PDB file of N, CA and C in Angstrom:
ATOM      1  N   UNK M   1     117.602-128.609 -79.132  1.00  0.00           N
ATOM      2  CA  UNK M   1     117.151-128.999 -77.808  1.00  0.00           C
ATOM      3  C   UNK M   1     118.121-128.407 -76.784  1.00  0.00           C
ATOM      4  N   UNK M   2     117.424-128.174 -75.770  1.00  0.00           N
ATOM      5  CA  UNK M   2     118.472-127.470 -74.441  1.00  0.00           C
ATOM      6  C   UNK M   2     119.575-128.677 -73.566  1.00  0.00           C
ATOM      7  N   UNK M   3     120.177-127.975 -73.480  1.00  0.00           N
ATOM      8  CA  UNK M   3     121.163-128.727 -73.020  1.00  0.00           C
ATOM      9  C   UNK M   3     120.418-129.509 -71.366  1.00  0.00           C
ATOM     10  N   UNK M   4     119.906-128.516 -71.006  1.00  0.00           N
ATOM     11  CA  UNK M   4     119.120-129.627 -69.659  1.00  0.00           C
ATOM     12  C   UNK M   4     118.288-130.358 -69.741  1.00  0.00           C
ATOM     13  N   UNK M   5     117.444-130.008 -71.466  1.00  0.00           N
ATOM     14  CA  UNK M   5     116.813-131.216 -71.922  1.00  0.00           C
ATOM     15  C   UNK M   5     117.161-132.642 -72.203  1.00  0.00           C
ATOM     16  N   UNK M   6     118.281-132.730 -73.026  1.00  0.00           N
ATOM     17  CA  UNK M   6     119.297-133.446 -73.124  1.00  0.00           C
ATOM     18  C   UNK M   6     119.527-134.226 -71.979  1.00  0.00           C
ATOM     19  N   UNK M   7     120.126-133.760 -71.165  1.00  0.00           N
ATOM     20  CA  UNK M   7     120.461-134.354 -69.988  1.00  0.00           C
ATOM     21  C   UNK M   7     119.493-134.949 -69.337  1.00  0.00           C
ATOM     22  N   UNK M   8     117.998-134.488 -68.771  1.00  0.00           N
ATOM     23  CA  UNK M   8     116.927-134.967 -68.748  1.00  0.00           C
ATOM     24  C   UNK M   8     116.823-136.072 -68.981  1.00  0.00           C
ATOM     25  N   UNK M   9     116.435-136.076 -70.661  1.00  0.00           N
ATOM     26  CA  UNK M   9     116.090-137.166 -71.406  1.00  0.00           C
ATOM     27  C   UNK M   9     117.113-138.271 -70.816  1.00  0.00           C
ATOM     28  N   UNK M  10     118.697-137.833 -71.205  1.00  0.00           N
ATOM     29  CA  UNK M  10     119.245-139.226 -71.118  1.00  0.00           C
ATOM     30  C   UNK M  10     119.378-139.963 -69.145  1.00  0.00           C
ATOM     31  N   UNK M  11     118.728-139.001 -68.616  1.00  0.00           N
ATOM     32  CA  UNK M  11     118.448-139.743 -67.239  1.00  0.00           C
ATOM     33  C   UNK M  11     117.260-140.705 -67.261  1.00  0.00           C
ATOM     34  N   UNK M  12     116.196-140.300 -67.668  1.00  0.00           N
ATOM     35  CA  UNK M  12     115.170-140.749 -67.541  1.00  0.00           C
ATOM     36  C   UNK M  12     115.285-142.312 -69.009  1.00  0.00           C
ATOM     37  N   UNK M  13     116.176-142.069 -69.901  1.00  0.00           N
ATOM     38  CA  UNK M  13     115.903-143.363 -70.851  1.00  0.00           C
ATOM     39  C   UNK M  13     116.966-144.393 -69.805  1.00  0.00           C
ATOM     40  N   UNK M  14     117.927-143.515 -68.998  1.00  0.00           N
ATOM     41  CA  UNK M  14     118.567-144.773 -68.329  1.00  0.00           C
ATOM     42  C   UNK M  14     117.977-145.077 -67.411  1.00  0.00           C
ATOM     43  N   UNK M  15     117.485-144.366 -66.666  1.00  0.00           N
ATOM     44  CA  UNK M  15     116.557-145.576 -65.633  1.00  0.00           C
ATOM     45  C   UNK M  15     115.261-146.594 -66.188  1.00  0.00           C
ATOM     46  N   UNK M  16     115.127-145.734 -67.257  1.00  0.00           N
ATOM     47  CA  UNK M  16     113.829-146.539 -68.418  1.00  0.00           C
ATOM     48  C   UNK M  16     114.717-148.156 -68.238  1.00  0.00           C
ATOM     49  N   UNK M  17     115.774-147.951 -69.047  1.00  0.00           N
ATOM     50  CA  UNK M  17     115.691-149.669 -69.276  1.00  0.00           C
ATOM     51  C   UNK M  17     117.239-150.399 -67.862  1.00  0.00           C
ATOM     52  N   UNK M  18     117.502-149.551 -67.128  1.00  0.00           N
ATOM     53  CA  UNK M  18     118.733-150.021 -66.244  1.00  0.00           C
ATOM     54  C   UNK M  18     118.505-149.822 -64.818  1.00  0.00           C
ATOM     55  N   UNK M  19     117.126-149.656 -64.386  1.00  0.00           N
ATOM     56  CA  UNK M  19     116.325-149.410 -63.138  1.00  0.00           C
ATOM     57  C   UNK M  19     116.948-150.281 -62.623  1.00  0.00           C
ATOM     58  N   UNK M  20     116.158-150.550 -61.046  1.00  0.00           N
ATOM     59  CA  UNK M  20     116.428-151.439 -59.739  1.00  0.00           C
ATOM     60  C   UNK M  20     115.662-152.714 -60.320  1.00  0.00           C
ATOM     61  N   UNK M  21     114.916-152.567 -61.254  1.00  0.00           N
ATOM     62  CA  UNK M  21     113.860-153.688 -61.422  1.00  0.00           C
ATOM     63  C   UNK M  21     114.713-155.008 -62.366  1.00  0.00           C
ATOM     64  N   UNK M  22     115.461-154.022 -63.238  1.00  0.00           N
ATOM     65  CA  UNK M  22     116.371-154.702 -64.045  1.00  0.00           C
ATOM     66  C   UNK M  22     117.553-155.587 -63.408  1.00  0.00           C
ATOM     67  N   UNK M  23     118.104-154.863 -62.075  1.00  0.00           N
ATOM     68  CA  UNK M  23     119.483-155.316 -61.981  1.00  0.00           C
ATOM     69  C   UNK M  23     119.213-156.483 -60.437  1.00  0.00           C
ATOM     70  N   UNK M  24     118.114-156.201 -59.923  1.00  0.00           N
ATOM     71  CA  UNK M  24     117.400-157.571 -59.009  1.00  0.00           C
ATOM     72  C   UNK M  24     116.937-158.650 -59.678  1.00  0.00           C
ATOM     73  N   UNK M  25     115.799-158.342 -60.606  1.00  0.00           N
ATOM     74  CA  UNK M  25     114.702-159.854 -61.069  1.00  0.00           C
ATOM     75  C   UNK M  25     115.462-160.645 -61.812  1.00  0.00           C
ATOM     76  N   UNK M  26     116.822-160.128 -62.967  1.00  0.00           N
ATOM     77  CA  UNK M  26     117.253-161.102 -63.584  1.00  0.00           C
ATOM     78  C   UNK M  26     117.664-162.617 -62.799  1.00  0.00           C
ATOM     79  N   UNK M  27     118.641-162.051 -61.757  1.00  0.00           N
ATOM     80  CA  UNK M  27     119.174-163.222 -60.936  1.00  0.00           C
ATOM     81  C   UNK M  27     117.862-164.237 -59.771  1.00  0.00           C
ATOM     82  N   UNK M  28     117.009-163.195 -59.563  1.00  0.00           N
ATOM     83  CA  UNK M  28     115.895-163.915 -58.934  1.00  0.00           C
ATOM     84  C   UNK M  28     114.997-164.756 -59.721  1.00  0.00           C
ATOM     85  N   UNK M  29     115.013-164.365 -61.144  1.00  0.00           N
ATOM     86  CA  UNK M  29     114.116-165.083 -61.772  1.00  0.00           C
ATOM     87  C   UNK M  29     114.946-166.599 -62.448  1.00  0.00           C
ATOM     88  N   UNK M  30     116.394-166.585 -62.645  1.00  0.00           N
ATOM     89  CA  UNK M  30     116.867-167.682 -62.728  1.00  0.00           C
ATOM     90  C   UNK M  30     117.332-168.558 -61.691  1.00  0.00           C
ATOM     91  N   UNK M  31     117.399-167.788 -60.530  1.00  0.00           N
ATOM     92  CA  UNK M  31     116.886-168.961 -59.048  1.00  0.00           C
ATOM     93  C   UNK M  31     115.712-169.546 -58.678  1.00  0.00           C
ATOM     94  N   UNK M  32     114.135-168.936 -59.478  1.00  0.00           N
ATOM     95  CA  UNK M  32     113.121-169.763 -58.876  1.00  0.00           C
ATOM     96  C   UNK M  32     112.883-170.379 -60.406  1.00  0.00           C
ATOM     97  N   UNK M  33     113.522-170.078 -61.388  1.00  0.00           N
ATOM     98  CA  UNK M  33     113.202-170.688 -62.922  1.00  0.00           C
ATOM     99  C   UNK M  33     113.296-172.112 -62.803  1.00  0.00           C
ATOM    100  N   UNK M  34     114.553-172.807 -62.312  1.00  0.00           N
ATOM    101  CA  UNK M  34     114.546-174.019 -62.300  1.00  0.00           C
ATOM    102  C   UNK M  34     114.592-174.636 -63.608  1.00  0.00           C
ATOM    103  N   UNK M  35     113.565-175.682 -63.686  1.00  0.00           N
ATOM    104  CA  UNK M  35     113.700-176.449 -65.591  1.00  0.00           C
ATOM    105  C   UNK M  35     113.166-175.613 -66.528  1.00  0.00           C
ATOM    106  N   UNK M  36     112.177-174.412 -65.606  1.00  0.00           N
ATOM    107  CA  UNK M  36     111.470-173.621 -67.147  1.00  0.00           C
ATOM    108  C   UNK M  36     112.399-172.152 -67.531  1.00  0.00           C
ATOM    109  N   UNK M  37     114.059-172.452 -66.977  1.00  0.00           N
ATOM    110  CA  UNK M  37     114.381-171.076 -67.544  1.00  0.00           C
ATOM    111  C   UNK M  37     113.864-170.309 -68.928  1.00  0.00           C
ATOM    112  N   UNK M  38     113.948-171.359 -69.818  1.00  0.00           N
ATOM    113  CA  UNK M  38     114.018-170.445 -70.991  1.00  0.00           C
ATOM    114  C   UNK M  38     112.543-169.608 -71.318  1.00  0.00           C
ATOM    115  N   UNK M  39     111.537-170.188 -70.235  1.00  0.00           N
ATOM    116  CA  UNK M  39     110.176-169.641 -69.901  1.00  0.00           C
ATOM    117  C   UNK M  39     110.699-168.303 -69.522  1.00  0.00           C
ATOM    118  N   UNK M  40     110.980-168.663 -68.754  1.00  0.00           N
ATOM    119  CA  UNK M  40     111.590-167.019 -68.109  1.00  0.00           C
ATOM    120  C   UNK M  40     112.369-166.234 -68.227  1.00  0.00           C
ATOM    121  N   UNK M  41     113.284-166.615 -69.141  1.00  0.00           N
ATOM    122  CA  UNK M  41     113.753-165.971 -69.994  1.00  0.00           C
ATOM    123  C   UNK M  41     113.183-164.720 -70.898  1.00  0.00           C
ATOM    124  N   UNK M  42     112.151-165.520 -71.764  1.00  0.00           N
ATOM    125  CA  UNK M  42     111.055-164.863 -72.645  1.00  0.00           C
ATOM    126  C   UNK M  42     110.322-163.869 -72.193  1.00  0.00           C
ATOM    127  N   UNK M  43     109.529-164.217 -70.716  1.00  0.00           N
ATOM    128  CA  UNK M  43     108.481-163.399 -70.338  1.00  0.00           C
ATOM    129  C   UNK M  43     109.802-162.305 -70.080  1.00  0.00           C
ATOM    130  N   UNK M  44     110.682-162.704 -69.523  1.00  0.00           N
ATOM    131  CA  UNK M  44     111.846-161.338 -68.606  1.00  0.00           C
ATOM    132  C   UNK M  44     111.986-160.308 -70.023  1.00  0.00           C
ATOM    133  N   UNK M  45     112.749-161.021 -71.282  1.00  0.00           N
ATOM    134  CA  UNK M  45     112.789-160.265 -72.385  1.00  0.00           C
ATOM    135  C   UNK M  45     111.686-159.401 -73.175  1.00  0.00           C
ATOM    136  N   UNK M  46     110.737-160.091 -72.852  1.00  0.00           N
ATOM    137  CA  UNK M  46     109.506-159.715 -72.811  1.00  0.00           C
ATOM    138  C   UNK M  46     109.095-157.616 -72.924  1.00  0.00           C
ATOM    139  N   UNK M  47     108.918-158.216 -70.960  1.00  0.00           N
ATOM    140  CA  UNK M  47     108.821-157.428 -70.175  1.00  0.00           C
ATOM    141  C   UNK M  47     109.747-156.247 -70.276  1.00  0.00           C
ATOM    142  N   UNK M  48     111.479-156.565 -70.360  1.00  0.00           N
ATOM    143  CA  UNK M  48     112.532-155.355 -70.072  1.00  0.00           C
ATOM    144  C   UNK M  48     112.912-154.904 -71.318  1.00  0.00           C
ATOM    145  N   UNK M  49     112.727-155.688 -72.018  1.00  0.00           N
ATOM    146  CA  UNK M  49     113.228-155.279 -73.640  1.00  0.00           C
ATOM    147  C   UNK M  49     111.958-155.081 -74.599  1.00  0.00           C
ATOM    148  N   UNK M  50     111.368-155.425 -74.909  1.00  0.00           N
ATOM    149  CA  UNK M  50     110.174-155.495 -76.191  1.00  0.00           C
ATOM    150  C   UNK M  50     109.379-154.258 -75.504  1.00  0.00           C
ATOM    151  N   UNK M  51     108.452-154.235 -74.623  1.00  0.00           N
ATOM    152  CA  UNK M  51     108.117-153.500 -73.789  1.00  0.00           C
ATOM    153  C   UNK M  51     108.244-152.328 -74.178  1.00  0.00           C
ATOM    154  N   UNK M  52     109.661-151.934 -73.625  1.00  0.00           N
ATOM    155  CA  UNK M  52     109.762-150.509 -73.355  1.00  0.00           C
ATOM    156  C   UNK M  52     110.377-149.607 -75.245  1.00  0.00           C
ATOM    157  N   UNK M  53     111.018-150.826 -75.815  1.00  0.00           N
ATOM    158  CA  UNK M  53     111.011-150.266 -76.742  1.00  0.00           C
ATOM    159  C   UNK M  53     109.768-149.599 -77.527  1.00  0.00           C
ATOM    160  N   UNK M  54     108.932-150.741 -77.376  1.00  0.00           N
ATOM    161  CA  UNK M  54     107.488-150.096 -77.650  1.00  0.00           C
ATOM    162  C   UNK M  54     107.132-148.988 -77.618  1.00  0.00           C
ATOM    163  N   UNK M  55     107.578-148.350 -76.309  1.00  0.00           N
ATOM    164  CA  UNK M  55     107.282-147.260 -75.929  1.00  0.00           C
ATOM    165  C   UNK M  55     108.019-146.187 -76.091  1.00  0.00           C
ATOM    166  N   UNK M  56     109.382-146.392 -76.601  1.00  0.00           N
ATOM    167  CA  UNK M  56     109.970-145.168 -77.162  1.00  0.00           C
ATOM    168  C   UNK M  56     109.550-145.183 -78.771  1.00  0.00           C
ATOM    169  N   UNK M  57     109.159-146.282 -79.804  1.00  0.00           N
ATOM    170  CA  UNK M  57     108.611-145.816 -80.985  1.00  0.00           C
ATOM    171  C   UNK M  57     107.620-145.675 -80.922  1.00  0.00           C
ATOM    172  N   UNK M  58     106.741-145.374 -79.694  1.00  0.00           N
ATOM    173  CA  UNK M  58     105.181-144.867 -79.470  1.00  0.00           C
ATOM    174  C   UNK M  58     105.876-143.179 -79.411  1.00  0.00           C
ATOM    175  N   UNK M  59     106.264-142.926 -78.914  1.00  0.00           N
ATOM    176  CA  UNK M  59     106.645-141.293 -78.264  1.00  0.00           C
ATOM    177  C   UNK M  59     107.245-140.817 -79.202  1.00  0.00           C
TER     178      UNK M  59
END
């Protein structure tokens, strides 16, 4: 693989899972969580983790 491929790739897998989406909703979602954190917990793990792995053993 080319070296600007390389580099490429590892830009695009870090914004894959270390985006803006990641480093805002955690703390917002355990300020409106309240008693159902561990609800939201799940869907969050869900969503940022299960998710996208999905999608790199799809590719």
């Amino acid at each position: 693989m080319i070296h600007t491929h390389t580099l490429s790739l590892s830009f695009m897998l870090f914004s894959f899972f270390f985006g803006a989406g990641n480093l805002i909703l955690p703390p917002l979602l355990g300020k409106h969580a309240g008693t159902t954190l561990a609800t939201a917990l799940l869907g969050f793990a869900t969503s940022a983790v299960l998710i996208p792995i999905a999608g790199l053993i799809t590719i």
